[in-house]
Structures are given as structure tokens and as C-alpha cells.
């Protein structure tokens, strides 16, 4: 959904549901969550709501997820080194 919004610049639940294999109601619920967490901004457009990605907020979320991923990679590398040391010591 974010990819579609980024590609087109904006979208409504109706326009997005036409491009996705889910109902308009499901899209609207997902968009409400994205708005609640600050990843989208909404402006009224007639009877519908026009959603835009908040690119600054998305960049912050990506940076946070990247940091979490890096931390887990470091932890897993440490576990691997410990397991390899145990395996070597068994021989």
C-alpha cells in the first residue's frame, strides 16, 4: 500500500483497492492504521479521504527498523561465534 501511495503520490481507499486483491473496507482499515502511526497524512477529497505518505516519518521508521536489524545481526553473529567455539572445543 505504501509502495502504491509513493508511486502515485496519493490515493484513496477506493483507488488503492482497485489495485490490490482486498476490499475497499480492508484498505480503509489499513490506511487508518498508517494514519494513526503517522506514516500517512490525510486530506479530504470530496466524499473520500486522500492519503499521502509522510516521507520524513517513513524515513525515521526505516532507520529505526534498520537499527533493530543491525542489532539482531550482531547478536546472531555473536551466538554463531559462541556455537562455533563450543563445537571446536568438543573435538
PDB file of C-alpha atoms in Angstrom, residues 8-75:
ATOM      1  CA  UNK A   8       1.257   7.703  -7.397  1.00  0.00           C
ATOM      2  CA  UNK A   9       1.831  10.455  -4.856  1.00  0.00           C
ATOM      3  CA  UNK A  10      -1.535   9.888  -3.209  1.00  0.00           C
ATOM      4  CA  UNK A  11      -4.581   7.680  -3.220  1.00  0.00           C
ATOM      5  CA  UNK A  12      -7.972   6.953  -1.747  1.00  0.00           C
ATOM      6  CA  UNK A  13      -9.186   3.691  -0.290  1.00  0.00           C
ATOM      7  CA  UNK A  14     -11.201   3.195  -3.483  1.00  0.00           C
ATOM      8  CA  UNK A  15      -8.313   3.853  -5.881  1.00  0.00           C
ATOM      9  CA  UNK A  16      -5.978   1.640  -3.863  1.00  0.00           C
ATOM     10  CA  UNK A  17      -8.478  -1.212  -3.546  1.00  0.00           C
ATOM     11  CA  UNK A  18      -8.735  -1.297  -7.342  1.00  0.00           C
ATOM     12  CA  UNK A  19      -5.013  -2.163  -7.447  1.00  0.00           C
ATOM     13  CA  UNK A  20      -4.979  -4.633  -4.549  1.00  0.00           C
ATOM     14  CA  UNK A  21      -6.581  -8.053  -4.017  1.00  0.00           C
ATOM     15  CA  UNK A  22      -8.538  -6.862  -0.963  1.00  0.00           C
ATOM     16  CA  UNK A  23     -11.772  -4.992  -0.359  1.00  0.00           C
ATOM     17  CA  UNK A  24     -12.074  -1.229  -0.085  1.00  0.00           C
ATOM     18  CA  UNK A  25     -13.053  -1.688   3.565  1.00  0.00           C
ATOM     19  CA  UNK A  26      -9.840  -3.648   4.264  1.00  0.00           C
ATOM     20  CA  UNK A  27      -7.790  -0.959   2.534  1.00  0.00           C
ATOM     21  CA  UNK A  28      -9.563   1.743   4.562  1.00  0.00           C
ATOM     22  CA  UNK A  29      -8.715  -0.086   7.801  1.00  0.00           C
ATOM     23  CA  UNK A  30      -5.054  -0.389   6.800  1.00  0.00           C
ATOM     24  CA  UNK A  31      -4.942   3.272   5.827  1.00  0.00           C
ATOM     25  CA  UNK A  32      -6.433   4.222   9.198  1.00  0.00           C
ATOM     26  CA  UNK A  33      -3.610   2.352  10.938  1.00  0.00           C
ATOM     27  CA  UNK A  34      -0.990   4.028   8.735  1.00  0.00           C
ATOM     28  CA  UNK A  35      -2.523   7.409   9.579  1.00  0.00           C
ATOM     29  CA  UNK A  36      -2.650   6.606  13.302  1.00  0.00           C
ATOM     30  CA  UNK A  37       1.077   5.751  13.386  1.00  0.00           C
ATOM     31  CA  UNK A  38       1.948   8.852  11.386  1.00  0.00           C
ATOM     32  CA  UNK A  39       3.099   7.222   8.147  1.00  0.00           C
ATOM     33  CA  UNK A  40       0.389   8.931   6.102  1.00  0.00           C
ATOM     34  CA  UNK A  41      -1.275  12.326   6.030  1.00  0.00           C
ATOM     35  CA  UNK A  42      -4.896  12.735   5.009  1.00  0.00           C
ATOM     36  CA  UNK A  43      -6.752  15.486   3.205  1.00  0.00           C
ATOM     37  CA  UNK A  44     -10.456  15.469   2.383  1.00  0.00           C
ATOM     38  CA  UNK A  45     -11.243  14.964  -1.300  1.00  0.00           C
ATOM     39  CA  UNK A  46     -14.971  15.249  -1.890  1.00  0.00           C
ATOM     40  CA  UNK A  47     -16.623  12.309  -0.137  1.00  0.00           C
ATOM     41  CA  UNK A  48     -13.325  10.446   0.195  1.00  0.00           C
ATOM     42  CA  UNK A  49     -10.065  10.961   2.013  1.00  0.00           C
ATOM     43  CA  UNK A  50      -6.857  11.390   0.040  1.00  0.00           C
ATOM     44  CA  UNK A  51      -3.829   9.705   1.624  1.00  0.00           C
ATOM     45  CA  UNK A  52      -0.220  10.829   1.150  1.00  0.00           C
ATOM     46  CA  UNK A  53       2.875   9.151   2.585  1.00  0.00           C
ATOM     47  CA  UNK A  54       4.695  11.234   5.185  1.00  0.00           C
ATOM     48  CA  UNK A  55       8.143  10.572   3.747  1.00  0.00           C
ATOM     49  CA  UNK A  56      10.012  12.048   6.727  1.00  0.00           C
ATOM     50  CA  UNK A  57       8.145   9.766   9.132  1.00  0.00           C
ATOM     51  CA  UNK A  58       8.689   6.802   6.803  1.00  0.00           C
ATOM     52  CA  UNK A  59      12.430   7.552   6.714  1.00  0.00           C
ATOM     53  CA  UNK A  60      12.504   7.614  10.525  1.00  0.00           C
ATOM     54  CA  UNK A  61      10.679   4.263  10.660  1.00  0.00           C
ATOM     55  CA  UNK A  62      13.076   2.720   8.117  1.00  0.00           C
ATOM     56  CA  UNK A  63      16.072   3.985  10.106  1.00  0.00           C
ATOM     57  CA  UNK A  64      14.659   2.523  13.315  1.00  0.00           C
ATOM     58  CA  UNK A  65      13.958  -0.840  11.667  1.00  0.00           C
ATOM     59  CA  UNK A  66      17.436  -0.840  10.176  1.00  0.00           C
ATOM     60  CA  UNK A  67      18.974  -0.206  13.592  1.00  0.00           C
ATOM     61  CA  UNK A  68      16.955  -3.043  15.099  1.00  0.00           C
ATOM     62  CA  UNK A  69      18.028  -5.313  12.223  1.00  0.00           C
ATOM     63  CA  UNK A  70      21.680  -4.422  12.746  1.00  0.00           C
ATOM     64  CA  UNK A  71      21.400  -5.132  16.470  1.00  0.00           C
ATOM     65  CA  UNK A  72      19.888  -8.557  15.781  1.00  0.00           C
ATOM     66  CA  UNK A  73      22.543  -9.300  13.157  1.00  0.00           C
ATOM     67  CA  UNK A  74      25.233  -8.532  15.745  1.00  0.00           C
ATOM     68  CA  UNK A  75      23.539 -10.747  18.340  1.00  0.00           C
TER      69      UNK A  75
END
